[in-house]
mmCIF file of C-alpha atoms in Angstrom:
data_model
loop_
_atom_site.group_PDB
_atom_site.id
_atom_site.type_symbol
_atom_site.label_atom_id
_atom_site.label_comp_id
_atom_site.label_asym_id
_atom_site.label_seq_id
_atom_site.Cartn_x
_atom_site.Cartn_y
_atom_site.Cartn_z
ATOM 1 C CA MET O 1 74.502 -3.677 -88.238
ATOM 2 C CA THR O 2 73.353 -6.326 -86.228
ATOM 3 C CA GLY O 3 70.287 -8.283 -86.569
ATOM 4 C CA LEU O 4 68.679 -6.770 -83.648
ATOM 5 C CA GLU O 5 69.394 -3.313 -85.018
ATOM 6 C CA LEU O 6 67.903 -4.362 -88.261
ATOM 7 C CA GLY O 7 64.936 -5.832 -86.809
ATOM 8 C CA ILE O 8 64.311 -2.457 -84.528
ATOM 9 C CA GLY O 9 64.822 -0.432 -87.480
ATOM 10 C CA ILE O 10 62.175 -2.449 -89.563
ATOM 11 C CA LEU O 11 59.938 -2.306 -86.749
ATOM 12 C CA ALA O 12 60.317 1.275 -86.274
ATOM 13 C CA GLY O 13 59.569 1.759 -90.151
ATOM 14 C CA VAL O 14 56.449 -0.207 -89.952
ATOM 15 C CA ILE O 15 55.145 1.852 -86.892
ATOM 16 C CA ALA O 16 56.125 4.870 -88.720
ATOM 17 C CA LEU O 17 54.125 3.820 -91.751
ATOM 18 C CA ILE O 18 51.132 2.979 -89.840
ATOM 19 C CA LEU O 19 51.132 6.275 -88.087
ATOM 20 C CA VAL O 20 51.397 8.249 -91.412
ATOM 21 C CA VAL O 21 48.574 5.866 -92.880
ATOM 22 C CA SER O 22 46.215 6.571 -89.684
ATOM 23 C CA ALA O 23 47.024 10.436 -89.991
ATOM 24 C CA VAL O 24 46.188 10.737 -93.630
ATOM 25 C CA THR O 25 43.174 8.383 -93.182
ATOM 26 C CA ILE O 26 41.566 10.625 -90.126
ATOM 27 C CA MET O 27 42.595 13.752 -92.152
ATOM 28 C CA VAL O 28 40.675 12.840 -95.193
ATOM 29 C CA THR O 29 37.713 11.281 -92.836
ATOM 30 C CA LYS O 30 37.453 14.773 -90.980
ATOM 31 C CA VAL O 31 37.716 16.858 -94.298
ATOM 32 C CA ASN O 32 34.585 14.742 -95.853
ATOM 33 C CA SER O 33 32.902 14.466 -92.858
ATOM 34 C CA LYS O 34 33.031 18.257 -92.378
ATOM 35 C CA GLU O 35 31.174 18.339 -95.874
ATOM 36 C CA ILE O 36 28.483 16.155 -94.570
ATOM 37 C CA ASN O 37 27.892 18.089 -91.497
ATOM 38 C CA ASN O 38 27.548 21.290 -93.388
ATOM 39 C CA MET O 39 24.933 19.867 -95.599
ATOM 40 C CA ARG O 40 21.335 20.977 -94.367
ATOM 41 C CA ASN O 41 19.200 18.005 -93.347
ATOM 42 C CA VAL O 42 15.890 17.957 -95.141
ATOM 43 C CA TYR O 43 12.990 17.089 -93.251
ATOM 44 C CA LEU O 44 9.766 16.579 -94.700
ATOM 45 C CA GLY O 45 6.763 18.519 -93.513
ATOM 46 C CA ARG O 46 3.024 17.460 -93.151
ATOM 47 C CA LEU O 47 0.612 17.895 -96.016
ATOM 48 C CA ALA O 48 -1.582 20.833 -96.064
ATOM 49 C CA ASN O 49 -5.462 20.339 -95.532
ATOM 50 C CA SER O 50 -7.843 20.924 -97.643
ATOM 51 C CA ASP O 51 -10.823 23.209 -98.154
ATOM 52 C CA SER O 52 -13.259 21.686 -100.244
ATOM 53 C CA SER O 53 -16.552 20.602 -99.165
ATOM 54 C CA ILE O 54 -17.580 16.968 -99.693
ATOM 55 C CA GLN O 55 -21.346 18.045 -99.192
ATOM 56 C CA ASP O 56 -20.903 20.471 -102.272
ATOM 57 C CA ALA O 57 -19.527 17.770 -104.137
ATOM 58 C CA MET O 58 -22.354 15.042 -103.442
ATOM 59 C CA LYS O 59 -24.501 17.025 -105.981
ATOM 60 C CA TYR O 60 -22.596 15.572 -108.822
ATOM 61 C CA LEU O 61 -22.097 12.555 -107.321
ATOM 62 C CA LYS O 62 -23.034 9.234 -109.652
ATOM 63 C CA LEU O 63 -22.002 5.728 -110.086
ATOM 64 C CA THR O 64 -19.588 5.554 -112.925
ATOM 65 C CA ASN O 65 -16.709 3.430 -113.772
ATOM 66 C CA GLY O 66 -18.648 0.492 -112.715
ATOM 67 C CA ILE O 67 -19.319 -2.945 -113.814
ATOM 68 C CA LYS O 68 -22.143 -2.237 -116.432
ATOM 69 C CA GLN O 69 -19.959 0.418 -118.049
ATOM 70 C CA GLN O 70 -17.060 -2.249 -118.374
ATOM 71 C CA LEU O 71 -19.327 -5.447 -119.281
ATOM 72 C CA HIS O 72 -21.563 -3.695 -122.145
ATOM 73 C CA GLY O 73 -19.720 -0.325 -122.568
ATOM 74 C CA GLU O 74 -22.839 1.253 -121.023
ATOM 75 C CA LYS O 75 -22.740 5.114 -120.375
ATOM 76 C CA LYS O 76 -24.937 6.536 -117.568
ATOM 77 C CA MET J 1 -22.211 26.292 -90.979
ATOM 78 C CA GLY J 2 -18.998 23.793 -90.918
ATOM 79 C CA GLU J 3 -19.402 20.129 -92.188
ATOM 80 C CA MET J 4 -18.866 17.505 -89.502
ATOM 81 C CA HIS J 5 -16.031 15.437 -90.527
ATOM 82 C CA PRO J 6 -15.739 12.612 -91.593
ATOM 83 C CA ASP J 7 -19.299 13.601 -92.891
ATOM 84 C CA ARG J 8 -21.943 10.893 -92.287
ATOM 85 C CA ASP J 9 -24.849 12.672 -94.460
ATOM 86 C CA SER J 10 -22.343 12.534 -97.600
ATOM 87 C CA TYR J 11 -21.807 8.945 -96.951
ATOM 88 C CA GLU J 12 -25.524 8.132 -96.706
ATOM 89 C CA MET J 13 -25.308 9.463 -100.546
ATOM 90 C CA ILE J 14 -22.092 7.738 -101.652
ATOM 91 C CA TRP J 15 -23.823 4.549 -100.258
ATOM 92 C CA ASP J 16 -27.277 5.175 -101.794
ATOM 93 C CA LYS J 17 -25.815 6.352 -105.322
ATOM 94 C CA VAL J 18 -22.593 4.234 -105.583
ATOM 95 C CA ILE J 19 -21.954 1.350 -103.039
ATOM 96 C CA ARG J 20 -25.213 -0.106 -102.699
ATOM 97 C CA LYS J 21 -26.041 0.387 -106.342
ATOM 98 C CA GLU J 22 -22.740 -1.235 -107.810
ATOM 99 C CA ILE J 23 -23.277 -4.238 -105.305
ATOM 100 C CA ASP J 24 -26.561 -4.756 -106.619
ATOM 101 C CA ASN J 25 -25.166 -4.688 -110.194
ATOM 102 C CA TYR J 26 -22.679 -7.627 -109.262
ATOM 103 C CA GLN J 27 -25.352 -9.573 -107.557
ATOM 104 C CA SER J 28 -27.372 -9.251 -110.366
ATOM 105 C CA SER J 29 -24.885 -9.935 -112.729
ATOM 106 C CA TYR J 30 -23.696 -13.072 -110.880
ATOM 107 C CA VAL J 31 -26.899 -14.222 -109.549
ATOM 108 C CA ASN J 32 -27.168 -15.970 -106.158
ATOM 109 C CA CYS J 33 -23.516 -16.216 -106.191
ATOM 110 C CA ILE J 34 -22.750 -13.086 -103.973
ATOM 111 C CA GLU J 35 -23.480 -12.694 -100.657
ATOM 112 C CA LEU J 36 -22.361 -9.640 -98.279
ATOM 113 C CA ILE J 37 -20.904 -9.515 -94.718
ATOM 114 C CA PRO J 38 -22.881 -8.601 -92.008
ATOM 115 C CA ASN J 39 -23.897 -5.014 -91.306
ATOM 116 C CA VAL J 40 -21.764 -3.968 -94.614
ATOM 117 C CA LYS J 41 -23.024 -0.398 -94.402
ATOM 118 C CA GLU J 42 -21.787 0.212 -91.024
ATOM 119 C CA GLU J 43 -18.817 -1.586 -91.427
ATOM 120 C CA ILE J 44 -17.613 0.468 -94.219
ATOM 121 C CA TRP J 45 -18.337 3.908 -92.536
ATOM 122 C CA LYS J 46 -16.621 2.478 -89.502
ATOM 123 C CA LYS J 47 -13.282 1.688 -91.309
ATOM 124 C CA TYR J 48 -13.663 4.599 -93.504
ATOM 125 C CA VAL J 49 -13.796 6.656 -90.390
ATOM 126 C CA SER J 50 -10.797 5.156 -88.622
ATOM 127 C CA LEU J 51 -8.747 5.677 -92.051
ATOM 128 C CA ASN J 52 -9.738 9.231 -92.624
ATOM 129 C CA VAL J 53 -8.717 10.011 -88.841
ATOM 130 C CA TYR J 54 -5.429 7.976 -88.828
ATOM 131 C CA CYS J 55 -4.643 10.188 -92.174
ATOM 132 C CA LYS J 56 -5.212 13.363 -90.440
ATOM 133 C CA ASN J 57 -3.532 12.382 -87.349
ATOM 134 C CA ASN J 58 -0.436 11.075 -89.132
ATOM 135 C CA TYR J 59 0.147 12.992 -92.430
ATOM 136 C CA MET J 60 -1.783 16.516 -92.000
ATOM 137 C CA LYS J 61 -0.695 19.708 -90.688
ATOM 138 C CA SER J 62 -4.116 20.002 -88.740
ATOM 139 C CA PRO J 63 -5.501 16.860 -87.562
ATOM 140 C CA GLU J 64 -8.866 18.940 -87.120
ATOM 141 C CA GLY J 65 -8.987 20.081 -90.777
ATOM 142 C CA LYS J 66 -9.979 18.267 -93.991
ATOM 143 C CA ILE J 67 -8.336 16.116 -96.222
ATOM 144 C CA ASP J 68 -8.492 16.470 -100.119
ATOM 145 C CA ARG J 69 -10.887 14.610 -102.361
ATOM 146 C CA HIS J 70 -8.192 12.292 -103.338
ATOM 147 C CA LYS J 71 -7.350 11.090 -99.708
ATOM 148 C CA VAL J 72 -11.093 10.948 -99.033
ATOM 149 C CA ALA J 73 -11.748 8.724 -102.042
ATOM 150 C CA ALA J 74 -8.620 6.576 -101.207
ATOM 151 C CA CYS J 75 -9.582 6.069 -97.626
ATOM 152 C CA TYR J 76 -13.129 4.678 -99.075
ATOM 153 C CA MET J 77 -11.488 2.510 -101.690
ATOM 154 C CA ILE J 78 -9.200 0.908 -98.883
ATOM 155 C CA ALA J 79 -12.105 0.528 -96.746
ATOM 156 C CA ILE J 80 -13.867 -1.409 -99.057
ATOM 157 C CA ALA J 81 -10.455 -3.323 -99.935
ATOM 158 C CA MET J 82 -9.687 -4.401 -96.552
ATOM 159 C CA LEU J 83 -13.482 -5.304 -95.767
ATOM 160 C CA ARG J 84 -14.121 -7.099 -98.758
ATOM 161 C CA PRO J 85 -17.929 -6.728 -98.366
ATOM 162 C CA MET J 86 -18.755 -9.169 -101.355
ATOM 163 C CA ARG J 87 -18.119 -12.921 -100.860
ATOM 164 C CA PHE J 88 -18.524 -15.592 -103.708
ATOM 165 C CA VAL J 89 -20.795 -18.375 -102.167
ATOM 166 C CA GLN J 90 -21.203 -20.420 -105.430
ATOM 167 C CA LYS J 91 -19.303 -20.998 -108.551
ATOM 168 C CA ILE J 92 -19.962 -19.305 -111.475
ATOM 169 C CA ASP J 93 -21.177 -21.688 -114.217
ATOM 170 C CA ASN J 94 -19.618 -24.295 -111.716
ATOM 171 C CA LYS J 95 -16.243 -22.812 -112.448
ATOM 172 C CA GLU J 96 -14.173 -20.838 -110.081
ATOM 173 C CA VAL J 97 -13.726 -17.533 -111.880
ATOM 174 C CA PRO J 98 -10.854 -15.380 -110.432
ATOM 175 C CA LEU J 99 -12.862 -12.219 -110.070
ATOM 176 C CA ALA J 100 -11.494 -9.467 -107.819
ATOM 177 C CA ILE J 101 -15.053 -8.148 -107.073
ATOM 178 C CA ASN J 102 -14.312 -6.073 -103.998
ATOM 179 C CA GLU J 103 -11.280 -4.438 -105.261
ATOM 180 C CA MET J 104 -13.294 -3.391 -108.630
ATOM 181 C CA LEU J 105 -15.719 -2.130 -106.360
ATOM 182 C CA ALA J 106 -13.250 -0.166 -104.251
ATOM 183 C CA ILE J 107 -12.196 1.199 -107.841
ATOM 184 C CA THR J 108 -15.369 2.119 -108.787
ATOM 185 C CA VAL J 109 -16.314 3.929 -105.566
ATOM 186 C CA GLY J 110 -12.850 6.024 -105.709
ATOM 187 C CA LEU J 111 -13.643 6.946 -109.494
ATOM 188 C CA SER J 112 -16.872 8.081 -108.805
ATOM 189 C CA LEU J 113 -16.030 10.038 -106.041
ATOM 190 C CA VAL J 114 -12.840 11.587 -107.531
ATOM 191 C CA ARG J 115 -15.333 12.500 -110.484
ATOM 192 C CA ALA J 116 -17.981 14.372 -108.304
ATOM 193 C CA PHE J 117 -15.105 16.216 -106.379
ATOM 194 C CA ALA J 118 -13.791 17.280 -109.488
ATOM 195 C CA ILE J 119 -16.486 18.476 -111.148
ATOM 196 C CA ALA J 120 -17.566 20.382 -107.962
ATOM 197 C CA ALA J 121 -13.575 21.798 -107.999
ATOM 198 C CA ILE J 122 -14.076 23.046 -111.451
ATOM 199 C CA LYS J 123 -17.524 24.595 -110.966
ATOM 200 C CA GLU J 124 -16.189 26.351 -107.834
ATOM 201 C CA ASN J 125 -12.938 27.739 -109.687
ATOM 202 C CA ASP J 126 -13.491 31.281 -110.463
ATOM 203 C CA SER J 127 -10.367 31.453 -112.272
ATOM 204 C CA ILE J 128 -12.014 29.450 -115.375
ATOM 205 C CA ASN J 129 -14.573 31.130 -117.184
ATOM 206 C CA LYS J 130 -18.047 29.345 -117.664
ATOM 207 C CA GLU J 131 -17.389 28.155 -121.301
ATOM 208 C CA ASP J 132 -14.054 26.577 -120.298
ATOM 209 C CA ALA J 133 -15.434 25.101 -117.150
ATOM 210 C CA ASP J 134 -18.143 23.442 -119.306
ATOM 211 C CA ILE J 135 -15.785 21.777 -121.380
ATOM 212 C CA LEU J 136 -13.792 20.437 -118.504
ATOM 213 C CA VAL J 137 -16.965 19.100 -116.970
ATOM 214 C CA ALA J 138 -17.981 17.153 -120.008
ATOM 215 C CA LYS J 139 -14.843 15.384 -119.867
ATOM 216 C CA PHE J 140 -15.943 13.816 -116.445
ATOM 217 C CA GLU J 141 -19.371 13.212 -117.834
ATOM 218 C CA ASP J 142 -19.012 9.540 -118.295
ATOM 219 C CA GLY J 143 -16.512 9.131 -115.504
ATOM 220 C CA ILE J 144 -12.704 9.283 -115.026
ATOM 221 C CA LYS J 145 -10.817 8.081 -118.054
ATOM 222 C CA ILE J 146 -9.151 4.895 -118.089
ATOM 223 C CA PRO J 147 -5.558 4.281 -120.144
ATOM 224 C CA GLU J 148 -6.293 1.989 -122.772
ATOM 225 C CA GLY J 149 -5.248 0.607 -126.150
ATOM 226 C CA ASN J 150 -1.608 1.724 -126.599
ATOM 227 C CA LEU J 151 -1.232 3.136 -123.132
ATOM 228 C CA VAL J 152 -1.450 -0.306 -121.233
ATOM 229 C CA ASN J 153 1.617 -2.230 -121.856
ATOM 230 C CA HIS J 154 -0.109 -5.717 -120.847
ATOM 231 C CA GLY J 155 -3.544 -6.959 -119.474
ATOM 232 C CA VAL J 156 -6.531 -4.785 -118.766
ATOM 233 C CA TYR J 157 -5.753 -1.621 -116.860
ATOM 234 C CA LEU J 158 -8.486 -1.799 -114.386
ATOM 235 C CA GLU J 159 -7.677 -5.610 -113.738
ATOM 236 C CA ASN J 160 -4.169 -4.821 -113.168
ATOM 237 C CA TYR J 161 -5.199 -2.098 -110.897
ATOM 238 C CA ALA J 162 -7.593 -4.494 -108.899
ATOM 239 C CA ASN J 163 -4.764 -7.122 -108.530
ATOM 240 C CA GLU J 164 -2.583 -3.919 -107.269
ATOM 241 C CA ILE J 165 -4.925 -3.163 -104.354
ATOM 242 C CA TYR J 166 -5.690 -6.696 -103.513
ATOM 243 C CA PHE J 167 -2.122 -7.661 -102.973
ATOM 244 C CA ALA J 168 -1.291 -4.458 -101.259
ATOM 245 C CA ALA J 169 -4.138 -4.891 -98.775
ATOM 246 C CA SER J 170 -3.412 -8.531 -98.457
ATOM 247 C CA GLU J 171 0.398 -7.748 -97.473
ATOM 248 C CA GLY J 172 -0.441 -4.844 -95.003
ATOM 249 C CA LYS J 173 0.869 -2.440 -97.491
ATOM 250 C CA ILE J 174 -1.982 -0.553 -99.150
ATOM 251 C CA SER J 175 -1.461 3.283 -98.408
ATOM 252 C CA VAL J 176 -4.001 6.167 -98.376
ATOM 253 C CA LEU J 177 -1.032 8.326 -99.795
ATOM 254 C CA SER J 178 -0.164 6.053 -102.614
ATOM 255 C CA LEU J 179 -3.723 5.688 -103.940
ATOM 256 C CA ALA J 180 -4.783 9.112 -103.462
ATOM 257 C CA HIS J 181 -1.829 9.732 -105.769
ATOM 258 C CA GLU J 182 -2.776 7.247 -108.391
ATOM 259 C CA LEU J 183 -6.291 8.831 -108.189
ATOM 260 C CA TYR J 184 -4.901 12.325 -108.810
ATOM 261 C CA LEU J 185 -2.920 11.088 -111.868
ATOM 262 C CA LEU J 186 -6.113 9.571 -113.319
ATOM 263 C CA GLU J 187 -7.727 12.634 -112.559
ATOM 264 C CA VAL J 188 -5.172 14.779 -114.567
ATOM 265 C CA ILE J 189 -5.475 12.107 -117.424
ATOM 266 C CA THR J 190 -9.110 12.842 -117.623
ATOM 267 C CA ARG J 191 -8.845 16.571 -117.537
ATOM 268 C CA ILE J 192 -6.202 16.694 -120.090
ATOM 269 C CA SER J 193 -8.084 14.079 -122.620
#
């Protein structure tokens, strides 16, 4: 075998190796991608509005958790 | 029949019964040390309205509907935290004392509102019998329960809370949803106490 034939053989072998590795990589990636693509995306919806009336609550409104309560333990 | 939202009449009550009263408490505790920003009452209302509208437009299914009690309270808290209506104009006993008075005011307003809303919700709940409702309402009588004692790892809970609000507001990272969630948890702590 001449040096030229050896060189060509090595080159062919390296190219073949690269092609095989590339093919395997692409196959593995596509399989995983398929699984990811099959997963449903979860979209967040908006928040539900409320029915509660602020005016009704005002009947019960008083000052609590204020500075007097903190400083002196005063209860209103 | 339907309320206008945001509701100005309710704000008048919130101002008189909670905000103005608490500001007076601070001014009488720190005599001659605190001044208010100009037109404070209207400034708080305008800021609250803009936060309320922002919340509805960006987070809620219907921008025309109402937001729940925790978000209402959170909007008031953020309005106060951002405006900083009270300013120290003099040192206290000639010392600069680090007091987050605006953030504490915000917390007081938020908790007072959550308490009122929670009581209203309990009383309107037909699935609870009167005796159980009265027991639940009694838990809210003196205000929202604050973690203390062994439940607090370091410092004082309200001071930590005030610091959180201060830094979040300063960094432009204060969130209606986060604050509303915190208020919800404090309401739950009160309910199960």
